Amino acid sequence: MSQAVTTYEGWYAYHDFRKIDWTKWKSLSAEDRRQRVEELLDTVHQFAEVEEHRRGSFGQYAILGHKADLLFIHLRPTMDELNEVKFRFDKTGFAEVTTTPYSYTSVVELSAYTIPPGTDPMSDPQFRARLEPILPKTQYTCFYPMNKRRSGNDNWYMLSSEERRSMMRSHGMIGRSYAGRVRQIITGSVGLDDWEWGVSLFSDDPLSFKKLVYEMRFDEVSARFGDFGSFYVGSRLTPEALRNLLEEHIQG
Ligand code: 76R
C-alpha cells in the first residue's frame, strides 16, 4: 500500500454558480427590480465584509457561455457558515429569478509534496496564510474540478510517494514559471463533492489560463493522471458592474 500524502486544510470553499431567468426578471416592474438589486448589493456587501476581519473571503464574477451567468465564491472558516451564506442568498428576491446549474463544495488544501520531509510547514506563517487566502482581485477567474486517474497502469493512488513527489515537483515548477501572472487556489473535495479537487485560477489575462493549462497538459502528472470536469471562465464584477449587468438596457 502506498502512503497517503499529508494534506493541510484551511478555509472551506463554496462556488455558487447561478443562471438568471431573464424572462422572469424582465417581467418584474422596474421598482421591484430596483428593490431586488438593492437587496442583492446589500447582501454581497455583507458577504465581502468578512475579508476586513479575516473571517473569510468573497468574490463575484460574470461567467461566459451557457453553463452559468454568475459565480459567487465564498471562503469561510467553517462549513456551517457556508450553509448560512447559501440559505441567506437563497432567501433574497434576486435568487428567486435564478437557478443553480452548478456548485462546488471543497476546502483550501496544501499538500506536503514539495515540503522537505521532517519540517513542519504549520510553523511558517506564510504557509498558514495560504490556507486562509483572500481571493486575488484579478480581473479574470477560471474554475474546473479534476481527479487523479485510477485506471490500469495509470493509477495515481498506487504510485510510491517518491514517484508522486517527483511528478508534483515538475508540476510545481511549471506553475511557478507563471508566478505573477496566474494565482492558483487548490481546494480539496475528496469526500465533499463529486471530484477530488477544485482548481481556481486568477489572472489579469485570460490567455494565461490557456497557456498554463495547455503547458501542464504535456506534463506527466496532468498528461497521464489528470481527468477534468467542465471549465468555467469569467470576469470579476464590482458591485457597480453587477448592478449595471442587471439593470442596463431593460425597457419599462
Ligand atoms: O511549490 C509549492 O509550494 C506548491 C507546488 C504545487 C502543488 C503541491 C503546485 C503549484 N500545485 C500543487 C498541487 Mn498545482 N495546479 C493544478 C492545476 O490543469 C491541470 O493540468 C491541473 C490543474 C493547475 C493549473 C495548477 C497550477 N495542483 C496541486 C494539486 C494537488 C495534487 C495532489 O495533492 O495530488 C492539484 C490537483 C493541482 C492542480 N500549481 C502550482 C499551479 C500553479 C500555477 C502552481 C505554482 C504557483 C503556486 O505555487 O501557487
PDB file of C-alpha atoms and ligand atoms in Angstrom:
ATOM      1  CA  MET A   1       0.000   0.000   0.000  1.00  0.00           C
ATOM      2  CA  SER A   2       1.251   3.495  -0.784  1.00  0.00           C
ATOM      3  CA  GLN A   3       1.415   6.141   1.881  1.00  0.00           C
ATOM      4  CA  ALA A   4      -1.108   8.997   1.558  1.00  0.00           C
ATOM      5  CA  VAL A   5       0.483  12.418   1.271  1.00  0.00           C
ATOM      6  CA  THR A   6      -0.080  14.702   4.252  1.00  0.00           C
ATOM      7  CA  THR A   7      -2.539  17.464   3.445  1.00  0.00           C
ATOM      8  CA  TYR A   8      -3.186  20.717   5.290  1.00  0.00           C
ATOM      9  CA  GLU A   9      -6.633  22.251   5.205  1.00  0.00           C
ATOM     10  CA  GLY A  10      -7.743  25.840   5.646  1.00  0.00           C
ATOM     11  CA  TRP A  11     -10.942  27.692   4.867  1.00  0.00           C
ATOM     12  CA  TYR A  12     -13.941  25.899   3.377  1.00  0.00           C
ATOM     13  CA  ALA A  13     -14.936  26.958  -0.121  1.00  0.00           C
ATOM     14  CA  TYR A  14     -18.314  27.213  -1.811  1.00  0.00           C
ATOM     15  CA  HIS A  15     -18.506  28.001  -5.534  1.00  0.00           C
ATOM     16  CA  ASP A  16     -22.098  29.054  -6.199  1.00  0.00           C
ATOM     17  CA  PHE A  17     -22.921  29.239  -9.929  1.00  0.00           C
ATOM     18  CA  ARG A  18     -26.154  30.984 -10.900  1.00  0.00           C
ATOM     19  CA  LYS A  19     -28.163  31.294 -14.049  1.00  0.00           C
ATOM     20  CA  ILE A  20     -30.563  34.211 -14.447  1.00  0.00           C
ATOM     21  CA  ASP A  21     -34.107  33.639 -15.720  1.00  0.00           C
ATOM     22  CA  TRP A  22     -34.219  36.795 -17.846  1.00  0.00           C
ATOM     23  CA  THR A  23     -37.870  36.317 -18.810  1.00  0.00           C
ATOM     24  CA  LYS A  24     -38.857  36.296 -15.154  1.00  0.00           C
ATOM     25  CA  TRP A  25     -36.508  39.185 -14.341  1.00  0.00           C
ATOM     26  CA  LYS A  26     -37.826  41.391 -17.163  1.00  0.00           C
ATOM     27  CA  SER A  27     -41.443  40.646 -16.271  1.00  0.00           C
ATOM     28  CA  LEU A  28     -40.961  42.341 -12.885  1.00  0.00           C
ATOM     29  CA  SER A  29     -41.776  46.030 -12.527  1.00  0.00           C
ATOM     30  CA  ALA A  30     -38.832  48.450 -12.630  1.00  0.00           C
ATOM     31  CA  GLU A  31     -39.449  49.276  -8.966  1.00  0.00           C
ATOM     32  CA  ASP A  32     -39.487  45.596  -7.979  1.00  0.00           C
ATOM     33  CA  ARG A  33     -36.249  45.000  -9.875  1.00  0.00           C
ATOM     34  CA  ARG A  34     -34.654  48.037  -8.265  1.00  0.00           C
ATOM     35  CA  GLN A  35     -35.547  46.779  -4.783  1.00  0.00           C
ATOM     36  CA  ARG A  36     -34.195  43.316  -5.501  1.00  0.00           C
ATOM     37  CA  VAL A  37     -30.925  44.762  -6.831  1.00  0.00           C
ATOM     38  CA  GLU A  38     -30.554  46.904  -3.693  1.00  0.00           C
ATOM     39  CA  GLU A  39     -31.158  43.867  -1.504  1.00  0.00           C
ATOM     40  CA  LEU A  40     -28.667  41.852  -3.573  1.00  0.00           C
ATOM     41  CA  LEU A  41     -25.982  44.553  -3.312  1.00  0.00           C
ATOM     42  CA  ASP A  42     -26.586  44.831   0.400  1.00  0.00           C
ATOM     43  CA  THR A  43     -26.212  41.045   0.756  1.00  0.00           C
ATOM     44  CA  VAL A  44     -22.995  40.770  -1.280  1.00  0.00           C
ATOM     45  CA  HIS A  45     -21.594  43.768   0.589  1.00  0.00           C
ATOM     46  CA  GLN A  46     -22.077  41.834   3.815  1.00  0.00           C
ATOM     47  CA  PHE A  47     -20.505  38.729   2.270  1.00  0.00           C
ATOM     48  CA  ALA A  48     -17.448  40.791   1.307  1.00  0.00           C
ATOM     49  CA  GLU A  49     -17.139  42.350   4.750  1.00  0.00           C
ATOM     50  CA  VAL A  50     -15.679  39.131   6.226  1.00  0.00           C
ATOM     51  CA  GLU A  51     -12.399  39.992   4.472  1.00  0.00           C
ATOM     52  CA  GLU A  52     -11.836  43.025   6.705  1.00  0.00           C
ATOM     53  CA  HIS A  53     -11.858  40.804   9.768  1.00  0.00           C
ATOM     54  CA  ARG A  54     -10.012  37.935   8.056  1.00  0.00           C
ATOM     55  CA  ARG A  55     -13.008  35.697   8.690  1.00  0.00           C
ATOM     56  CA  GLY A  56     -13.223  34.582   5.066  1.00  0.00           C
ATOM     57  CA  SER A  57     -13.210  35.878   1.531  1.00  0.00           C
ATOM     58  CA  PHE A  58     -15.728  36.558  -1.226  1.00  0.00           C
ATOM     59  CA  GLY A  59     -15.703  37.165  -4.965  1.00  0.00           C
ATOM     60  CA  GLN A  60     -18.362  37.694  -7.633  1.00  0.00           C
ATOM     61  CA  TYR A  61     -17.915  37.059 -11.340  1.00  0.00           C
ATOM     62  CA  ALA A  62     -19.829  37.180 -14.623  1.00  0.00           C
ATOM     63  CA  ILE A  63     -19.421  33.797 -16.335  1.00  0.00           C
ATOM     64  CA  LEU A  64     -19.285  33.422 -20.115  1.00  0.00           C
ATOM     65  CA  GLY A  65     -21.214  30.774 -22.021  1.00  0.00           C
ATOM     66  CA  HIS A  66     -24.392  28.811 -21.443  1.00  0.00           C
ATOM     67  CA  LYS A  67     -23.238  26.988 -18.301  1.00  0.00           C
ATOM     68  CA  ALA A  68     -23.822  29.869 -15.877  1.00  0.00           C
ATOM     69  CA  ASP A  69     -24.225  33.657 -15.728  1.00  0.00           C
ATOM     70  CA  LEU A  70     -22.777  34.428 -12.315  1.00  0.00           C
ATOM     71  CA  LEU A  71     -20.354  32.856  -9.888  1.00  0.00           C
ATOM     72  CA  PHE A  72     -20.118  33.731  -6.211  1.00  0.00           C
ATOM     73  CA  ILE A  73     -17.091  32.273  -4.410  1.00  0.00           C
ATOM     74  CA  HIS A  74     -17.209  32.120  -0.624  1.00  0.00           C
ATOM     75  CA  LEU A  75     -14.344  31.099   1.656  1.00  0.00           C
ATOM     76  CA  ARG A  76     -15.189  30.649   5.350  1.00  0.00           C
ATOM     77  CA  PRO A  77     -13.590  29.016   8.388  1.00  0.00           C
ATOM     78  CA  THR A  78     -16.462  26.554   8.841  1.00  0.00           C
ATOM     79  CA  MET A  79     -18.874  24.638   6.666  1.00  0.00           C
ATOM     80  CA  ASP A  80     -21.766  25.885   8.814  1.00  0.00           C
ATOM     81  CA  GLU A  81     -21.030  29.454   7.745  1.00  0.00           C
ATOM     82  CA  LEU A  82     -21.164  28.342   4.118  1.00  0.00           C
ATOM     83  CA  ASN A  83     -24.594  26.864   4.757  1.00  0.00           C
ATOM     84  CA  GLU A  84     -25.724  30.133   6.329  1.00  0.00           C
ATOM     85  CA  VAL A  85     -24.411  32.048   3.337  1.00  0.00           C
ATOM     86  CA  LYS A  86     -26.192  29.723   0.935  1.00  0.00           C
ATOM     87  CA  PHE A  87     -29.557  29.994   2.680  1.00  0.00           C
ATOM     88  CA  ARG A  88     -29.143  33.738   3.204  1.00  0.00           C
ATOM     89  CA  PHE A  89     -28.639  34.226  -0.524  1.00  0.00           C
ATOM     90  CA  ASP A  90     -31.471  31.889  -1.475  1.00  0.00           C
ATOM     91  CA  LYS A  91     -33.912  33.993   0.553  1.00  0.00           C
ATOM     92  CA  THR A  92     -33.207  37.160  -1.453  1.00  0.00           C
ATOM     93  CA  GLY A  93     -35.636  38.370  -4.080  1.00  0.00           C
ATOM     94  CA  PHE A  94     -32.915  38.172  -6.699  1.00  0.00           C
ATOM     95  CA  ALA A  95     -32.239  34.474  -6.006  1.00  0.00           C
ATOM     96  CA  GLU A  96     -35.912  33.816  -6.879  1.00  0.00           C
ATOM     97  CA  VAL A  97     -35.146  34.586 -10.514  1.00  0.00           C
ATOM     98  CA  THR A  98     -32.033  32.374 -10.590  1.00  0.00           C
ATOM     99  CA  THR A  99     -31.261  28.681 -10.740  1.00  0.00           C
ATOM    100  CA  THR A 100     -28.079  26.906  -9.660  1.00  0.00           C
ATOM    101  CA  PRO A 101     -26.725  24.987 -12.667  1.00  0.00           C
ATOM    102  CA  TYR A 102     -23.589  24.031 -10.737  1.00  0.00           C
ATOM    103  CA  SER A 103     -21.966  24.409  -7.359  1.00  0.00           C
ATOM    104  CA  TYR A 104     -18.845  23.116  -5.691  1.00  0.00           C
ATOM    105  CA  THR A 105     -18.008  22.401  -2.063  1.00  0.00           C
ATOM    106  CA  SER A 106     -14.381  21.963  -1.038  1.00  0.00           C
ATOM    107  CA  VAL A 107     -11.700  23.123   1.366  1.00  0.00           C
ATOM    108  CA  VAL A 108      -8.471  25.029   0.692  1.00  0.00           C
ATOM    109  CA  GLU A 109      -5.719  22.414   0.598  1.00  0.00           C
ATOM    110  CA  LEU A 110      -1.944  22.390   0.550  1.00  0.00           C
ATOM    111  CA  SER A 111      -0.064  19.118   0.308  1.00  0.00           C
ATOM    112  CA  ALA A 112       3.346  18.131   1.599  1.00  0.00           C
ATOM    113  CA  TYR A 113       4.787  17.049  -1.777  1.00  0.00           C
ATOM    114  CA  THR A 114       7.157  19.985  -2.071  1.00  0.00           C
ATOM    115  CA  ILE A 115       7.888  20.286   1.636  1.00  0.00           C
ATOM    116  CA  PRO A 116      11.191  18.755   2.781  1.00  0.00           C
ATOM    117  CA  PRO A 117      10.434  15.728   4.998  1.00  0.00           C
ATOM    118  CA  GLY A 118      10.800  16.412   8.705  1.00  0.00           C
ATOM    119  CA  THR A 119       9.860  20.113   8.522  1.00  0.00           C
ATOM    120  CA  ASP A 120       6.636  21.447   9.994  1.00  0.00           C
ATOM    121  CA  PRO A 121       5.069  23.857   7.495  1.00  0.00           C
ATOM    122  CA  MET A 122       2.480  24.997  10.051  1.00  0.00           C
ATOM    123  CA  SER A 123       5.215  26.836  11.930  1.00  0.00           C
ATOM    124  CA  ASP A 124       5.657  29.027   8.830  1.00  0.00           C
ATOM    125  CA  PRO A 125       3.197  31.954   8.971  1.00  0.00           C
ATOM    126  CA  GLN A 126       3.284  32.330   5.164  1.00  0.00           C
ATOM    127  CA  PHE A 127       2.229  28.726   4.699  1.00  0.00           C
ATOM    128  CA  ARG A 128      -0.595  29.159   7.167  1.00  0.00           C
ATOM    129  CA  ALA A 129      -1.706  32.346   5.444  1.00  0.00           C
ATOM    130  CA  ARG A 130      -2.002  30.413   2.172  1.00  0.00           C
ATOM    131  CA  LEU A 131      -4.552  28.139   3.840  1.00  0.00           C
ATOM    132  CA  GLU A 132      -6.740  31.179   4.528  1.00  0.00           C
ATOM    133  CA  PRO A 133      -6.340  33.111   1.293  1.00  0.00           C
ATOM    134  CA  ILE A 134      -8.030  36.331   0.289  1.00  0.00           C
ATOM    135  CA  LEU A 135      -9.320  35.729  -3.248  1.00  0.00           C
ATOM    136  CA  PRO A 136      -6.991  37.581  -5.643  1.00  0.00           C
ATOM    137  CA  LYS A 137      -8.593  40.740  -7.023  1.00  0.00           C
ATOM    138  CA  THR A 138      -7.638  39.940 -10.605  1.00  0.00           C
ATOM    139  CA  GLN A 139      -9.995  40.727 -13.465  1.00  0.00           C
ATOM    140  CA  TYR A 140     -10.469  37.082 -14.545  1.00  0.00           C
ATOM    141  CA  THR A 141     -11.083  33.743 -12.923  1.00  0.00           C
ATOM    142  CA  CYS A 142     -11.186  30.172 -14.192  1.00  0.00           C
ATOM    143  CA  PHE A 143     -12.636  27.214 -12.300  1.00  0.00           C
ATOM    144  CA  TYR A 144     -12.702  23.500 -13.033  1.00  0.00           C
ATOM    145  CA  PRO A 145     -12.856  20.323 -10.982  1.00  0.00           C
ATOM    146  CA  MET A 146     -10.401  17.471 -11.501  1.00  0.00           C
ATOM    147  CA  ASN A 147      -9.457  13.956 -10.469  1.00  0.00           C
ATOM    148  CA  LYS A 148      -6.251  11.996 -10.462  1.00  0.00           C
ATOM    149  CA  ARG A 149      -6.802   8.900 -12.626  1.00  0.00           C
ATOM    150  CA  ARG A 150      -7.267   5.403 -11.197  1.00  0.00           C
ATOM    151  CA  SER A 151      -7.200   3.138 -14.221  1.00  0.00           C
ATOM    152  CA  GLY A 152      -4.943   0.205 -15.116  1.00  0.00           C
ATOM    153  CA  ASN A 153      -1.305   1.239 -15.045  1.00  0.00           C
ATOM    154  CA  ASP A 154      -2.287   4.857 -14.673  1.00  0.00           C
ATOM    155  CA  ASN A 155      -3.360   4.737 -11.070  1.00  0.00           C
ATOM    156  CA  TRP A 156      -2.067   7.754  -9.165  1.00  0.00           C
ATOM    157  CA  TYR A 157      -3.008   6.207  -5.843  1.00  0.00           C
ATOM    158  CA  MET A 158      -0.882   3.114  -6.423  1.00  0.00           C
ATOM    159  CA  LEU A 159       2.318   5.087  -7.073  1.00  0.00           C
ATOM    160  CA  SER A 160       5.014   5.345  -4.426  1.00  0.00           C
ATOM    161  CA  SER A 161       5.274   8.624  -2.587  1.00  0.00           C
ATOM    162  CA  GLU A 162       8.671   9.205  -4.267  1.00  0.00           C
ATOM    163  CA  GLU A 163       7.127   8.920  -7.747  1.00  0.00           C
ATOM    164  CA  ARG A 164       4.302  11.267  -6.806  1.00  0.00           C
ATOM    165  CA  ARG A 165       6.654  13.718  -5.156  1.00  0.00           C
ATOM    166  CA  SER A 166       8.894  13.837  -8.215  1.00  0.00           C
ATOM    167  CA  MET A 167       5.942  14.459 -10.572  1.00  0.00           C
ATOM    168  CA  MET A 168       4.494  17.119  -8.309  1.00  0.00           C
ATOM    169  CA  ARG A 169       7.863  18.854  -8.246  1.00  0.00           C
ATOM    170  CA  SER A 170       7.777  19.112 -12.035  1.00  0.00           C
ATOM    171  CA  HIS A 171       4.163  20.315 -11.826  1.00  0.00           C
ATOM    172  CA  GLY A 172       5.107  22.976  -9.283  1.00  0.00           C
ATOM    173  CA  MET A 173       7.981  24.164 -11.468  1.00  0.00           C
ATOM    174  CA  ILE A 174       5.696  24.774 -14.441  1.00  0.00           C
ATOM    175  CA  GLY A 175       3.267  26.506 -12.122  1.00  0.00           C
ATOM    176  CA  ARG A 176       5.917  28.722 -10.654  1.00  0.00           C
ATOM    177  CA  SER A 177       7.047  29.879 -14.102  1.00  0.00           C
ATOM    178  CA  TYR A 178       3.629  31.632 -14.181  1.00  0.00           C
ATOM    179  CA  ALA A 179       4.342  33.456 -10.915  1.00  0.00           C
ATOM    180  CA  GLY A 180       2.969  36.982 -11.058  1.00  0.00           C
ATOM    181  CA  ARG A 181       0.659  36.076 -13.961  1.00  0.00           C
ATOM    182  CA  VAL A 182      -1.558  33.304 -12.533  1.00  0.00           C
ATOM    183  CA  ARG A 183      -2.508  32.586  -8.950  1.00  0.00           C
ATOM    184  CA  GLN A 184      -3.968  29.195  -8.098  1.00  0.00           C
ATOM    185  CA  ILE A 185      -6.086  28.167  -5.151  1.00  0.00           C
ATOM    186  CA  ILE A 186      -6.362  24.391  -4.897  1.00  0.00           C
ATOM    187  CA  THR A 187      -9.303  23.148  -2.884  1.00  0.00           C
ATOM    188  CA  GLY A 188      -9.616  19.503  -1.935  1.00  0.00           C
ATOM    189  CA  SER A 189     -13.006  17.811  -2.196  1.00  0.00           C
ATOM    190  CA  VAL A 190     -12.460  14.084  -1.651  1.00  0.00           C
ATOM    191  CA  GLY A 191     -15.478  13.089   0.428  1.00  0.00           C
ATOM    192  CA  LEU A 192     -17.062  16.537  -0.017  1.00  0.00           C
ATOM    193  CA  ASP A 193     -18.058  16.744  -3.663  1.00  0.00           C
ATOM    194  CA  ASP A 194     -18.049  14.754  -6.911  1.00  0.00           C
ATOM    195  CA  TRP A 195     -14.449  15.432  -7.935  1.00  0.00           C
ATOM    196  CA  GLU A 196     -11.222  15.240  -5.960  1.00  0.00           C
ATOM    197  CA  TRP A 197     -10.117  18.872  -6.338  1.00  0.00           C
ATOM    198  CA  GLY A 198     -11.370  22.222  -7.449  1.00  0.00           C
ATOM    199  CA  VAL A 199      -8.879  24.347  -9.362  1.00  0.00           C
ATOM    200  CA  SER A 200      -9.477  28.102  -9.077  1.00  0.00           C
ATOM    201  CA  LEU A 201      -7.163  30.259 -11.151  1.00  0.00           C
ATOM    202  CA  PHE A 202      -6.891  34.048 -11.085  1.00  0.00           C
ATOM    203  CA  SER A 203      -5.237  36.299 -13.638  1.00  0.00           C
ATOM    204  CA  ASP A 204      -5.459  39.690 -15.315  1.00  0.00           C
ATOM    205  CA  ASP A 205      -5.021  38.000 -18.692  1.00  0.00           C
ATOM    206  CA  PRO A 206      -7.384  35.152 -19.697  1.00  0.00           C
ATOM    207  CA  LEU A 207      -4.800  33.916 -22.211  1.00  0.00           C
ATOM    208  CA  SER A 208      -2.579  32.983 -19.269  1.00  0.00           C
ATOM    209  CA  PHE A 209      -5.181  30.368 -18.263  1.00  0.00           C
ATOM    210  CA  LYS A 210      -4.980  28.815 -21.713  1.00  0.00           C
ATOM    211  CA  LYS A 211      -1.183  28.874 -21.826  1.00  0.00           C
ATOM    212  CA  LEU A 212      -0.762  27.458 -18.311  1.00  0.00           C
ATOM    213  CA  VAL A 213      -3.356  24.700 -18.626  1.00  0.00           C
ATOM    214  CA  TYR A 214      -2.018  23.755 -22.072  1.00  0.00           C
ATOM    215  CA  GLU A 215       1.575  23.603 -20.862  1.00  0.00           C
ATOM    216  CA  MET A 216       0.512  21.412 -17.951  1.00  0.00           C
ATOM    217  CA  ARG A 217      -1.274  19.012 -20.304  1.00  0.00           C
ATOM    218  CA  PHE A 218       2.183  17.932 -21.533  1.00  0.00           C
ATOM    219  CA  ASP A 219       3.484  17.432 -18.007  1.00  0.00           C
ATOM    220  CA  GLU A 220       3.267  13.807 -16.845  1.00  0.00           C
ATOM    221  CA  VAL A 221       1.061  14.370 -13.821  1.00  0.00           C
ATOM    222  CA  SER A 222      -1.635  16.045 -15.962  1.00  0.00           C
ATOM    223  CA  ALA A 223      -0.966  14.090 -19.184  1.00  0.00           C
ATOM    224  CA  ARG A 224      -1.191  10.658 -17.555  1.00  0.00           C
ATOM    225  CA  PHE A 225      -3.194  11.251 -14.422  1.00  0.00           C
ATOM    226  CA  GLY A 226      -5.410  14.300 -14.883  1.00  0.00           C
ATOM    227  CA  ASP A 227      -9.139  13.933 -15.543  1.00  0.00           C
ATOM    228  CA  PHE A 228     -11.020  17.192 -15.819  1.00  0.00           C
ATOM    229  CA  GLY A 229     -14.600  18.390 -15.448  1.00  0.00           C
ATOM    230  CA  SER A 230     -16.213  21.410 -17.067  1.00  0.00           C
ATOM    231  CA  PHE A 231     -14.334  24.674 -17.292  1.00  0.00           C
ATOM    232  CA  TYR A 232     -15.900  27.974 -16.256  1.00  0.00           C
ATOM    233  CA  VAL A 233     -14.290  31.309 -17.056  1.00  0.00           C
ATOM    234  CA  GLY A 234     -15.408  34.816 -16.235  1.00  0.00           C
ATOM    235  CA  SER A 235     -14.725  38.379 -15.191  1.00  0.00           C
ATOM    236  CA  ARG A 236     -14.755  39.848 -11.731  1.00  0.00           C
ATOM    237  CA  LEU A 237     -17.693  42.149 -11.013  1.00  0.00           C
ATOM    238  CA  THR A 238     -17.588  45.217  -8.835  1.00  0.00           C
ATOM    239  CA  PRO A 239     -20.932  45.850  -7.094  1.00  0.00           C
ATOM    240  CA  GLU A 240     -21.500  48.661  -9.621  1.00  0.00           C
ATOM    241  CA  ALA A 241     -20.842  46.316 -12.555  1.00  0.00           C
ATOM    242  CA  LEU A 242     -23.233  43.757 -11.040  1.00  0.00           C
ATOM    243  CA  ARG A 243     -25.910  46.453 -10.823  1.00  0.00           C
ATOM    244  CA  ASN A 244     -25.333  47.529 -14.435  1.00  0.00           C
ATOM    245  CA  LEU A 245     -25.408  43.971 -15.666  1.00  0.00           C
ATOM    246  CA  LEU A 246     -28.882  43.538 -14.158  1.00  0.00           C
ATOM    247  CA  GLU A 247     -30.410  46.945 -14.812  1.00  0.00           C
ATOM    248  CA  GLU A 248     -28.982  48.371 -18.042  1.00  0.00           C
ATOM    249  CA  HIS A 249     -30.898  48.215 -21.333  1.00  0.00           C
ATOM    250  CA  ILE A 250     -34.138  46.898 -19.864  1.00  0.00           C
ATOM    251  CA  GLN A 251     -37.233  48.701 -21.131  1.00  0.00           C
ATOM    252  CA  GLY A 252     -40.035  49.599 -18.736  1.00  0.00           C
TER     253      GLY A 252
HETATM  254  O1  76R B   1       5.674  24.702  -4.706  1.00  0.00           O
HETATM  255  C1  76R B   1       4.699  24.749  -3.959  1.00  0.00           C
HETATM  256  O2  76R B   1       4.696  25.126  -2.791  1.00  0.00           O
HETATM  257  C2  76R B   1       3.392  24.313  -4.490  1.00  0.00           C
HETATM  258  C3  76R B   1       3.615  23.274  -5.535  1.00  0.00           C
HETATM  259  C4  76R B   1       2.262  22.815  -6.013  1.00  0.00           C
HETATM  260  C5  76R B   1       1.494  21.746  -5.520  1.00  0.00           C
HETATM  261  C6  76R B   1       1.816  20.801  -4.361  1.00  0.00           C
HETATM  262  C7  76R B   1       1.532  23.410  -7.095  1.00  0.00           C
HETATM  263  C8  76R B   1       1.940  24.522  -7.817  1.00  0.00           C
HETATM  264  N1  76R B   1       0.348  22.712  -7.265  1.00  0.00           N
HETATM  265  C9  76R B   1       0.296  21.710  -6.313  1.00  0.00           C
HETATM  266  C10 76R B   1      -0.745  20.794  -6.121  1.00  0.00           C
HETATM  267 MN1  76R B   1      -0.983  22.952  -8.772  1.00  0.00          MN
HETATM  268  N2  76R B   1      -2.309  23.220 -10.279  1.00  0.00           N
HETATM  269  C11 76R B   1      -3.268  22.315 -10.652  1.00  0.00           C
HETATM  270  C12 76R B   1      -3.805  22.714 -11.915  1.00  0.00           C
HETATM  271  O3  76R B   1      -4.900  21.780 -15.476  1.00  0.00           O
HETATM  272  C13 76R B   1      -4.090  20.981 -14.936  1.00  0.00           C
HETATM  273  O4  76R B   1      -3.318  20.268 -15.624  1.00  0.00           O
HETATM  274  C14 76R B   1      -4.056  20.851 -13.447  1.00  0.00           C
HETATM  275  C15 76R B   1      -4.813  21.924 -12.693  1.00  0.00           C
HETATM  276  C16 76R B   1      -3.203  23.910 -12.257  1.00  0.00           C
HETATM  277  C17 76R B   1      -3.470  24.750 -13.478  1.00  0.00           C
HETATM  278  C18 76R B   1      -2.248  24.206 -11.227  1.00  0.00           C
HETATM  279  C19 76R B   1      -1.427  25.338 -11.204  1.00  0.00           C
HETATM  280  N3  76R B   1      -2.024  21.329  -8.136  1.00  0.00           N
HETATM  281  C20 76R B   1      -1.805  20.636  -6.988  1.00  0.00           C
HETATM  282  C21 76R B   1      -2.847  19.638  -6.819  1.00  0.00           C
HETATM  283  C22 76R B   1      -2.999  18.655  -5.660  1.00  0.00           C
HETATM  284  C23 76R B   1      -2.394  17.359  -6.162  1.00  0.00           C
HETATM  285  C24 76R B   1      -2.263  16.275  -5.157  1.00  0.00           C
HETATM  286  O5  76R B   1      -2.230  16.528  -3.948  1.00  0.00           O
HETATM  287  O6  76R B   1      -2.161  15.099  -5.617  1.00  0.00           O
HETATM  288  C25 76R B   1      -3.663  19.749  -7.920  1.00  0.00           C
HETATM  289  C26 76R B   1      -4.910  18.956  -8.215  1.00  0.00           C
HETATM  290  C27 76R B   1      -3.133  20.797  -8.735  1.00  0.00           C
HETATM  291  C28 76R B   1      -3.659  21.173  -9.952  1.00  0.00           C
HETATM  292  N4  76R B   1       0.103  24.583  -9.422  1.00  0.00           N
HETATM  293  C29 76R B   1       1.210  25.133  -8.802  1.00  0.00           C
HETATM  294  C30 76R B   1      -0.347  25.513 -10.351  1.00  0.00           C
HETATM  295  C31 76R B   1       0.477  26.680 -10.293  1.00  0.00           C
HETATM  296  C32 76R B   1       0.270  27.933 -11.142  1.00  0.00           C
HETATM  297  C33 76R B   1       1.436  26.453  -9.339  1.00  0.00           C
HETATM  298  C34 76R B   1       2.586  27.378  -8.902  1.00  0.00           C
HETATM  299  C35 76R B   1       2.087  28.595  -8.209  1.00  0.00           C
HETATM  300  C36 76R B   1       1.810  28.376  -6.775  1.00  0.00           C
HETATM  301  O7  76R B   1       2.679  27.854  -6.056  1.00  0.00           O
HETATM  302  O8  76R B   1       0.700  28.744  -6.335  1.00  0.00           O
END
